[in-house]
């Protein structure tokens, strides 16, 4: 077994597997075999990542989930196309170029030239593709990098055009406004991502302004008073169109004691006007009259519709200057009334749109240009930058007696990351998709999808969909897919282009690239106004529109691959992180609904976030997580894969990544599995050597075994196979991995331990081959079954196990042919996963082994309580089981009894009958107070006393009838009480323990007499010998003679009393005293001084040597020591010539085949 070392470096073994896959083109072969079989198509969409950064644990997690599911699909008879894709456009790329070229202003790009700028962008989009490919391959993920797609490809961009054209034709596109972070220095909108890059603490003016309530005559009504609103952006006040209140907040009208003015504000926000109210020590309600008087109060919803006098007269419309309501208003600052300037606030815009103050697609007052300077629409500050206009506007308000309060606020405010100047929020013209118009269909299509976990679909995603607003898909950028709209300057004529061919027909220009530098110059002659030309609008698509178009664009649909797309749509499966509920998942659903009124996918796995070990976000700067590459080099990819899949992160929860968890997979799963596999291979080899024949797998022998543990492990394997298929069909990866881990634990910790001697051929009347057949069958099934999850170790195991199959042909070339077959096929990943065998499912066997394990573990716990070593036997084990099935008792008392005795080192085992139960245990009942408290009321004390006071027999009867009558109150014993068995014997030699639910009680007899102590010493002796054999590197079949020396005779007495035990463990030999019995020429292979009990002893193992009679000449002794002791023939004679003399010696008279034979023959050790 030189090829299977005692320990293995899994990472190195994986690298060898990687090389094999690469050399043999295994992934490509799997695809070709699948196509050749005409396997059913399984469609998978892979969300394209950006290749401008290196892969991190989030990518590794998502990639692993995708690989597991697609491998499973392939190994269950499906053909799966797995193309790598790259997101090439948008902000991440432009951000890097802007930093590298020190670009801080949009005009710099125009001066440089869009063609040169985009060339810079193009040069970095595939910067890390090789690193991605290397990491992905090393992770064991199979995905096609040779046939990848990029969102900047001509074919991809053309399909994006087609998607947009279809929406345009369906009247789902319009031009409107979107409020976005805006850099007035750069003259361009920023994304929310960019806006969050550079926050600073700044001081801004904070003012409270009055808005007099209008009476029925349209004039301010002094009795009604004024609404007051607080703002930190006084420059937005000239664009005020409405006020907003919270519908459920309480609002009060007060009269200010000092000025007599009447104000309306939220009751909870009175401290905004009277800061003294914030001082809990100084403020007392009785002082209120010194500052104000409350005249009336109402809910915010009662104020809706009231009109007020505008601050300025720059903008007028019948829908302006009224009170609206929305729950976004809070009372944690300000006055509880928010002034609405829809051109400069995202919520302002939304609320005003919802209440009809402004119209979708209509113009809105926006008197600020792209440089943040007021236009002539507000002449009092025209030409001033908005921030510089604050003081002027505040003075105007003060002069008009509309300024109620002025202060300065220190707060955190976003700055432009490029120019380091304050941002504003500003409405910019955008192209929108009418999501609200098809929202009900999107929600309905979401109902047709299956998500894991479901709560993300029904909760977070559903909530996002039902409140979905129209989607702004345009961006004022350069590196992206240009929006294919050509229009006259006044937008009186618009053409939406859906293909390169259509653009050629309209313009006469044939394009080979669709980026801005290649098409912005193209003009289309006007059909309505001869002589005029339509020019392309300035914007490009938001990159989310591109990724949402990925199902169509990756195949260049509808221009190519029409049948392929339509037969595979919607996709069978997609997977990404929780953050994509408002990203890719959403855009896929919107576009598929708009185009085909279908969801884009059928099944989805949504993973959570991978965090650093301290629960914080992983940070390159902080270096608070291990480098993925180094971690894989240390532990291997399979360990990382299993750690991730066997964690809460697959259920959309967060995972605090622990390197120790990956290491734990090696220690707790892979090493035990490898050791089980190595044990099998060693013992198959041993069996072949002894029987001089080749081990050949035989499923009939596996099915026909009558060994209870064989039947159990076969049933457990088939049950696992069934479970894996059931759960994988439901995409529940998080249940599969724990089941695999549990099974491997059962295999290694129970089946192998219970059958170790049998599999080694050391148990008489037990066929080692049957056990080896079963173990081989189990490990083969497991190695194939784990293929999708841990592809490397599965391949490693399979490559060794396949060599035992009759179909294995290392010289042939059929390993890459159909149909796939175990042994013949060159890779485990060519095979189909095993299907469970109904005939081998056996719930009785499973229940019996579960009970055995429970009994053994409880028995060991009882031993530990009394400090009794497992090497020391116990007299008996007594078990009480609550209502055991007859077949369970028969199994435990029959074929499994010997296993229980061996595991607990006990001499006797008994299951107490129903009739004897009351002699051993007491059944006790306890009320479930959480259920009975309300029901019992004042009788609860009586109920508790009655239930707790029941005798064993009364409790059993109550459980049997299902109820207890307590003073007319009927207690349901199935749901309203808990029951528990507890050991009732009090003699000191008993020790007991039970399951938490009280369903099983195990008691052991701890009596320690001479026979028990002697047997314990014998087992200690056996353990010393076994360790010496191991240290000497002996195999199972290597025989030795065992000798010992001691001070006293305690060990000799133990050996004398346990001769049969030693013979069973030492191939028929028994340890004997070294003095007078160990031969002079014996070769010592190992020796150790130890303590057995309280006796110091020296133990020796020696190579078997012929024993001679006393006083034998040394020359003859030396000659006899060279003879083969394996050729044992009683009474045989041996002739030889020593110093020229012919000598004949006879076995049993002059020599014996072993020291033990001599001791028996001469009677020197009569106990033998």
JSON list of C-alpha atoms in Angstrom, two decimals, residues 462-544:
[
{"chain": "A", "resi": 462, "resn": "UNK", "atom": "CA", "xyz": [-41.85, 40.40, -2.70]},
{"chain": "A", "resi": 463, "resn": "UNK", "atom": "CA", "xyz": [-41.83, 43.62, -0.68]},
{"chain": "A", "resi": 464, "resn": "UNK", "atom": "CA", "xyz": [-39.43, 45.17, -3.16]},
{"chain": "A", "resi": 465, "resn": "UNK", "atom": "CA", "xyz": [-41.62, 44.12, -6.10]},
{"chain": "A", "resi": 466, "resn": "UNK", "atom": "CA", "xyz": [-44.96, 45.34, -4.74]},
{"chain": "A", "resi": 467, "resn": "UNK", "atom": "CA", "xyz": [-43.42, 48.77, -4.14]},
{"chain": "A", "resi": 468, "resn": "UNK", "atom": "CA", "xyz": [-41.35, 48.75, -7.33]},
{"chain": "A", "resi": 469, "resn": "UNK", "atom": "CA", "xyz": [-41.12, 52.08, -9.09]},
{"chain": "A", "resi": 470, "resn": "UNK", "atom": "CA", "xyz": [-40.29, 52.90, -12.67]},
{"chain": "A", "resi": 471, "resn": "UNK", "atom": "CA", "xyz": [-36.69, 52.01, -13.46]},
{"chain": "A", "resi": 472, "resn": "UNK", "atom": "CA", "xyz": [-34.27, 54.69, -14.65]},
{"chain": "A", "resi": 473, "resn": "UNK", "atom": "CA", "xyz": [-32.00, 52.81, -17.06]},
{"chain": "A", "resi": 474, "resn": "UNK", "atom": "CA", "xyz": [-29.94, 55.67, -18.49]},
{"chain": "A", "resi": 475, "resn": "UNK", "atom": "CA", "xyz": [-26.62, 57.00, -17.25]},
{"chain": "A", "resi": 476, "resn": "UNK", "atom": "CA", "xyz": [-24.67, 60.09, -18.35]},
{"chain": "A", "resi": 477, "resn": "UNK", "atom": "CA", "xyz": [-21.49, 58.12, -18.86]},
{"chain": "A", "resi": 478, "resn": "UNK", "atom": "CA", "xyz": [-19.17, 56.98, -21.60]},
{"chain": "A", "resi": 479, "resn": "UNK", "atom": "CA", "xyz": [-18.17, 53.31, -21.14]},
{"chain": "A", "resi": 480, "resn": "UNK", "atom": "CA", "xyz": [-21.37, 51.36, -21.63]},
{"chain": "A", "resi": 481, "resn": "UNK", "atom": "CA", "xyz": [-23.90, 50.19, -24.18]},
{"chain": "A", "resi": 482, "resn": "UNK", "atom": "CA", "xyz": [-25.31, 53.35, -25.80]},
{"chain": "A", "resi": 483, "resn": "UNK", "atom": "CA", "xyz": [-29.07, 53.72, -25.58]},
{"chain": "A", "resi": 484, "resn": "UNK", "atom": "CA", "xyz": [-30.25, 53.20, -29.20]},
{"chain": "A", "resi": 485, "resn": "UNK", "atom": "CA", "xyz": [-32.52, 56.25, -29.44]},
{"chain": "A", "resi": 486, "resn": "UNK", "atom": "CA", "xyz": [-32.06, 58.74, -32.26]},
{"chain": "A", "resi": 487, "resn": "UNK", "atom": "CA", "xyz": [-34.12, 61.93, -32.05]},
{"chain": "A", "resi": 488, "resn": "UNK", "atom": "CA", "xyz": [-34.49, 65.49, -33.24]},
{"chain": "A", "resi": 489, "resn": "UNK", "atom": "CA", "xyz": [-33.33, 68.14, -30.78]},
{"chain": "A", "resi": 490, "resn": "UNK", "atom": "CA", "xyz": [-36.89, 68.94, -29.71]},
{"chain": "A", "resi": 491, "resn": "UNK", "atom": "CA", "xyz": [-37.72, 65.20, -29.39]},
{"chain": "A", "resi": 492, "resn": "UNK", "atom": "CA", "xyz": [-40.57, 65.63, -31.86]},
{"chain": "A", "resi": 493, "resn": "UNK", "atom": "CA", "xyz": [-39.31, 62.62, -33.79]},
{"chain": "A", "resi": 494, "resn": "UNK", "atom": "CA", "xyz": [-37.79, 59.59, -32.09]},
{"chain": "A", "resi": 495, "resn": "UNK", "atom": "CA", "xyz": [-36.55, 56.31, -33.50]},
{"chain": "A", "resi": 496, "resn": "UNK", "atom": "CA", "xyz": [-35.51, 53.36, -31.31]},
{"chain": "A", "resi": 497, "resn": "UNK", "atom": "CA", "xyz": [-33.07, 51.09, -33.12]},
{"chain": "A", "resi": 498, "resn": "UNK", "atom": "CA", "xyz": [-33.08, 47.37, -32.33]},
{"chain": "A", "resi": 499, "resn": "UNK", "atom": "CA", "xyz": [-30.26, 45.96, -34.45]},
{"chain": "A", "resi": 500, "resn": "UNK", "atom": "CA", "xyz": [-27.10, 46.72, -36.41]},
{"chain": "A", "resi": 501, "resn": "UNK", "atom": "CA", "xyz": [-28.96, 45.92, -39.61]},
{"chain": "A", "resi": 502, "resn": "UNK", "atom": "CA", "xyz": [-31.77, 48.35, -38.80]},
{"chain": "A", "resi": 503, "resn": "UNK", "atom": "CA", "xyz": [-29.24, 51.11, -38.07]},
{"chain": "A", "resi": 504, "resn": "UNK", "atom": "CA", "xyz": [-27.59, 50.38, -41.43]},
{"chain": "A", "resi": 505, "resn": "UNK", "atom": "CA", "xyz": [-30.96, 50.59, -43.22]},
{"chain": "A", "resi": 506, "resn": "UNK", "atom": "CA", "xyz": [-31.77, 53.90, -41.52]},
{"chain": "A", "resi": 507, "resn": "UNK", "atom": "CA", "xyz": [-28.36, 55.57, -41.76]},
{"chain": "A", "resi": 508, "resn": "UNK", "atom": "CA", "xyz": [-26.42, 53.73, -44.43]},
{"chain": "A", "resi": 509, "resn": "UNK", "atom": "CA", "xyz": [-23.59, 53.08, -41.90]},
{"chain": "A", "resi": 510, "resn": "UNK", "atom": "CA", "xyz": [-22.51, 49.53, -41.16]},
{"chain": "A", "resi": 511, "resn": "UNK", "atom": "CA", "xyz": [-21.19, 49.15, -37.59]},
{"chain": "A", "resi": 512, "resn": "UNK", "atom": "CA", "xyz": [-18.61, 46.71, -36.28]},
{"chain": "A", "resi": 513, "resn": "UNK", "atom": "CA", "xyz": [-18.70, 48.16, -32.77]},
{"chain": "A", "resi": 514, "resn": "UNK", "atom": "CA", "xyz": [-21.55, 49.74, -30.81]},
{"chain": "A", "resi": 515, "resn": "UNK", "atom": "CA", "xyz": [-19.68, 51.85, -28.26]},
{"chain": "A", "resi": 516, "resn": "UNK", "atom": "CA", "xyz": [-20.14, 55.60, -28.26]},
{"chain": "A", "resi": 517, "resn": "UNK", "atom": "CA", "xyz": [-17.00, 56.42, -30.20]},
{"chain": "A", "resi": 518, "resn": "UNK", "atom": "CA", "xyz": [-18.25, 54.20, -33.02]},
{"chain": "A", "resi": 519, "resn": "UNK", "atom": "CA", "xyz": [-21.87, 55.38, -33.31]},
{"chain": "A", "resi": 520, "resn": "UNK", "atom": "CA", "xyz": [-22.29, 58.85, -31.78]},
{"chain": "A", "resi": 521, "resn": "UNK", "atom": "CA", "xyz": [-21.47, 60.45, -35.13]},
{"chain": "A", "resi": 522, "resn": "UNK", "atom": "CA", "xyz": [-24.12, 58.48, -37.02]},
{"chain": "A", "resi": 523, "resn": "UNK", "atom": "CA", "xyz": [-27.13, 60.50, -38.07]},
{"chain": "A", "resi": 524, "resn": "UNK", "atom": "CA", "xyz": [-30.51, 59.34, -39.41]},
{"chain": "A", "resi": 525, "resn": "UNK", "atom": "CA", "xyz": [-32.44, 61.47, -41.93]},
{"chain": "A", "resi": 526, "resn": "UNK", "atom": "CA", "xyz": [-35.75, 62.74, -40.55]},
{"chain": "A", "resi": 527, "resn": "UNK", "atom": "CA", "xyz": [-38.89, 61.31, -42.12]},
{"chain": "A", "resi": 528, "resn": "UNK", "atom": "CA", "xyz": [-41.13, 64.09, -40.81]},
{"chain": "A", "resi": 529, "resn": "UNK", "atom": "CA", "xyz": [-38.90, 67.10, -41.34]},
{"chain": "A", "resi": 530, "resn": "UNK", "atom": "CA", "xyz": [-36.87, 66.71, -44.55]},
{"chain": "A", "resi": 531, "resn": "UNK", "atom": "CA", "xyz": [-33.35, 68.08, -44.31]},
{"chain": "A", "resi": 532, "resn": "UNK", "atom": "CA", "xyz": [-33.09, 67.55, -40.60]},
{"chain": "A", "resi": 533, "resn": "UNK", "atom": "CA", "xyz": [-31.08, 64.77, -38.97]},
{"chain": "A", "resi": 534, "resn": "UNK", "atom": "CA", "xyz": [-31.83, 62.62, -35.94]},
{"chain": "A", "resi": 535, "resn": "UNK", "atom": "CA", "xyz": [-28.89, 62.29, -33.58]},
{"chain": "A", "resi": 536, "resn": "UNK", "atom": "CA", "xyz": [-28.32, 59.71, -30.89]},
{"chain": "A", "resi": 537, "resn": "UNK", "atom": "CA", "xyz": [-29.12, 60.83, -27.35]},
{"chain": "A", "resi": 538, "resn": "UNK", "atom": "CA", "xyz": [-26.14, 61.19, -25.02]},
{"chain": "A", "resi": 539, "resn": "UNK", "atom": "CA", "xyz": [-26.85, 58.46, -22.45]},
{"chain": "A", "resi": 540, "resn": "UNK", "atom": "CA", "xyz": [-25.67, 54.85, -22.08]},
{"chain": "A", "resi": 541, "resn": "UNK", "atom": "CA", "xyz": [-27.44, 52.00, -20.30]},
{"chain": "A", "resi": 542, "resn": "UNK", "atom": "CA", "xyz": [-27.13, 51.38, -16.61]},
{"chain": "A", "resi": 543, "resn": "UNK", "atom": "CA", "xyz": [-25.02, 48.19, -16.44]},
{"chain": "A", "resi": 544, "resn": "UNK", "atom": "CA", "xyz": [-27.87, 46.53, -14.51]}
]
